[in-house]
Amino acid sequence: MEFSVGQIASLVNGQVEGDAEAKISSFAKIEEGHPGAISFLANEKYTHYIYTTGSTAVLVRRDFTPEQPITTTLIRVDDPYATVAMLLRMVSAMLNPPKRGIEQPCFIAEGVEVPEDAYIGAFAYIGTGAVIGAGAQIYPQTYVGDGVKVGDGTTLYAGVRVYKGCRIGKNCIIHSGAVIGADGFGFAPVDGHYDKIPQLGIVEIADNVEIGANTTIDRATMGATRIHEGVKLDNLIQVGHNAEIGQATVMAAQTGVAGSTKVGAHCMFGGQVGMAGHITIGDNVMVAAKSGIKDEVKSGSRLFGSPAVDFREYARNQVNISRIPDLVAKLKKIERLLDPKN
Amino acid sequence: MEFSVGQIASLVNGQVEGDAEAKISSFAKIEEGHPGAISFLANEKYTHYIYTTGSTAVLVRRDFTPEQPITTTLIRVDDPYATVAMLLRMVSAMLNPPKRGIEQPCFIAEGVEVPEDAYIGAFAYIGTGAVIGAGAQIYPQTYVGDGVKVGDGTTLYAGVRVYKGCRIGKNCIIHSGAVIGADGFGFAPVDGHYDKIPQLGIVEIADNVEIGANTTIDRATMGATRIHEGVKLDNLIQVGHNAEIGQATVMAAQTGVAGSTKVGAHCMFGGQVGMAGHITIGDNVMVAAKSGIKDEVKSGSRLFGSPAVDFREYARNQVNISRIPDLVAKLKKIERLLDPKN
Amino acid sequence: MEFSVGQIASLVNGQVEGDAEAKISSFAKIEEGHPGAISFLANEKYTHYIYTTGSTAVLVRRDFTPEQPITTTLIRVDDPYATVAMLLRMVSAMLNPPKRGIEQPCFIAEGVEVPEDAYIGAFAYIGTGAVIGAGAQIYPQTYVGDGVKVGDGTTLYAGVRVYKGCRIGKNCIIHSGAVIGADGFGFAPVDGHYDKIPQLGIVEIADNVEIGANTTIDRATMGATRIHEGVKLDNLIQVGHNAEIGQATVMAAQTGVAGSTKVGAHCMFGGQVGMAGHITIGDNVMVAAKSGIKDEVKSGSRLFGSPAVDFREYARNQVNISRIPDLVAKLKKIERLLDPKN
């Protein structure tokens, strides 16, 4: 695929400054630019790269004022990041058209209907009573257990496993190796060993959810573990049984949510955060990477550290620790003053 | 399935208080109760829900005394939690009867005998010399390497991978995506690069072990990485080569045990705990979530923090840090007193 | 396989002290020795085991001087650890000869050429335009997406997933469940929900890289996420989009590298370390387990803690906290002295 700078500019309602005839055939980060590539400048930290970038064109803000001569062609737009995202979506749609049809061999239980516009990859397994939505993309080697519901337009990449009875909404994307609906971790101690508590609930995933590679979401003991609309989970995340993640909350990789914890809507979690079980976390909470949360969290909180505390308290603690050597010195001085023999 | 409250009460040796004819067809948490559901009340924290629960019946302790009028029907039993666990097991056994037979296509190496009551799912791979126990449940897309032994009554869910030569005991449950017997992380530094140390040992898993989704247990360099009887590992746990986990020890999700570390029996680990390699951890040790253990741990210890210390020491440190502002203020006062110019 | 002690000694240029005719048929750790096994003594910590080991022979340093009578046979060599590694490699090569041929059923897209000496296991999926190197070992149930390149001599164990367009070098080993090239975690907040930023880049893995079980390496937004020559990643590691890991760097299990971070060459990371996004970490950096890195790191640094600081600063902070009770006591004494009413 190749477009001229002028074609792209007219597509994104941009204003060209430079060579409108130049040809663009790829994207590049501004610092890794090369001929034929288009880049974008959204973060000021990267401004200095615009004077030396090898990219043929760069999307910039309408009010961008260069402080040195520029050799690349500029395309001025309202929001360079949103514009590049839109261009990426257009190209992605061209490069990755939905697949259709059923590759053989695969295993589709008797009675399951596969919509004409869906894709079932080779070695996929579709259990009894499963429901496959229109346009669903079930990649090779995926396991869709008995009675599972996969919504319209949802993609399960290669090797996703969905246990019996779980429900996945529309337009979700679940990446390879994710496991939806394995048994929650429930055991009753009895005379020095543990008896398993059967996990009879399910996992219910709403629409527009994206789940990262090798993330695990356990089924509920009873009822459902719930992932609400628009949640985005990164890779290698653990969600325990009966937990709940509120609408449009995002979690970075390797975070863990213990059982029965309710996380609110519009929260943001850094990576490797841990949340204890049976707690409630409000809406619009932001949590720094590696934090550990063991108690209730109010809506709007900004947390840091393990155990997690308000960001300001965390900073104060760090300052306080750094003051100790000074305290020791001053105290020594006073002791000498009071008792010269010291 | 539907039972009357009276039928359930007679099954669990319970005493009905309310409508013995009411029909029960599902379980629900007391706070999520609905008509037709049975709930239980074991944790005092949840007592207030009993006055408003939508559940048709609730299992309570024999000595439970309501403090307000109750509309739901009570079933009084000795131990509500153990009773609900028993009911869940009965229902689970009805809903999930063992599977039997061999789904096609699958790959079973020549000479492997599959017991008549075992299940081999489609796209499963059973290598040369593997031994499959009576009643074993090998779900679709599972990999059982050459010479692997799977004990009687053991379940490997979809997509479990067991490398060459590893041994799994009886009545184990291994969840999707778990990898048993990948190479231990062993490299010898040589002239600025690393030479691989081959990992010729195996993983040996005893009876009644449950292993969570996407957990990884590496094979030993020589000898065996050992998971003893009744161990319960949650999801996304890492167990390094030549490590050993003692009988009936439980570990929550995302915990890591580095190579050659020996963990004792009857220990409990919270999530995201890390253990250094080549250390020994005694029996009956309890470790709080997110702790980091780098040295030997005595039996019976209660640990917290990273580096992990005794729970009381951890609490003292937290209190001490909180005292610093007070120390600073007092010191300032004394300095002024001693030298008014300050 | 069975060898005499004398045969092994001549192979490794060793000097026998004891029974050169004794037969060796396995390896064992010195503390787990048994008749017929050969062990090694490289770490002084284990010296006491040599007087009681059950192993038939032990590799020791040329200058090893026993302090008690020894019953096992010694083989004196320059470097016992390197020697045992060499023996392990020889035995491993005998026990695990490369596999050849194509097991059925598998799925190989039209036009893909499989070299005669390569292995494709049953239920493997090889997409359109994929390139399979000479001698490549593609185990069962592996997914090799469209246009993926797998280098000569590279092994993908059962259930590895490589998304579209990613490139893997020569002589790499990728363990079961690893996911290479899932979408980076990129979303643009728009009116209270998130729009996906398509991830059009790839993952590029150089030669001689080993990647652990269930590790995930995300594809770049544009350009490539890069794993350089000789990198060794343990299990359950997360590498975010557009990150870069320098030559011969090793990372222990459960570590996470956030997006766009550049890690230098010859670094060593303990387990469960977290690195923030968009930072640069120099060469020859060593980081203790469980550390959290949020800023730039200079080459040669030794880091500890979360947030990670220089090892000495970390130790000072710990000492400082331990001084607080003493400060409190001294201050109290001074206050009494200055004001007897206190």
CSV table of C-alpha atoms in Angstrom, one decimal, chain B residues 27 33 89 107 111 129 212 251 267 270 278 323:
chain,number,residue,atom,x,y,z
B,27,PHE,CA,-26.9,-21.6,44.9
B,33,GLY,CA,-29.8,-14.0,46.8
B,89,ARG,CA,-19.8,-31.4,45.8
B,107,PHE,CA,-2.8,-38.4,18.5
B,111,GLY,CA,1.7,-48.8,22.2
B,129,GLY,CA,5.6,-44.7,26.4
B,212,GLY,CA,-3.9,-23.5,38.6
B,251,MET,CA,0.0,-20.8,47.5
B,267,CYS,CA,2.4,-23.6,54.8
B,270,GLY,CA,-0.5,-15.1,49.9
B,278,HIS,CA,18.5,-22.4,47.5
B,323,ARG,CA,7.1,8.6,64.6
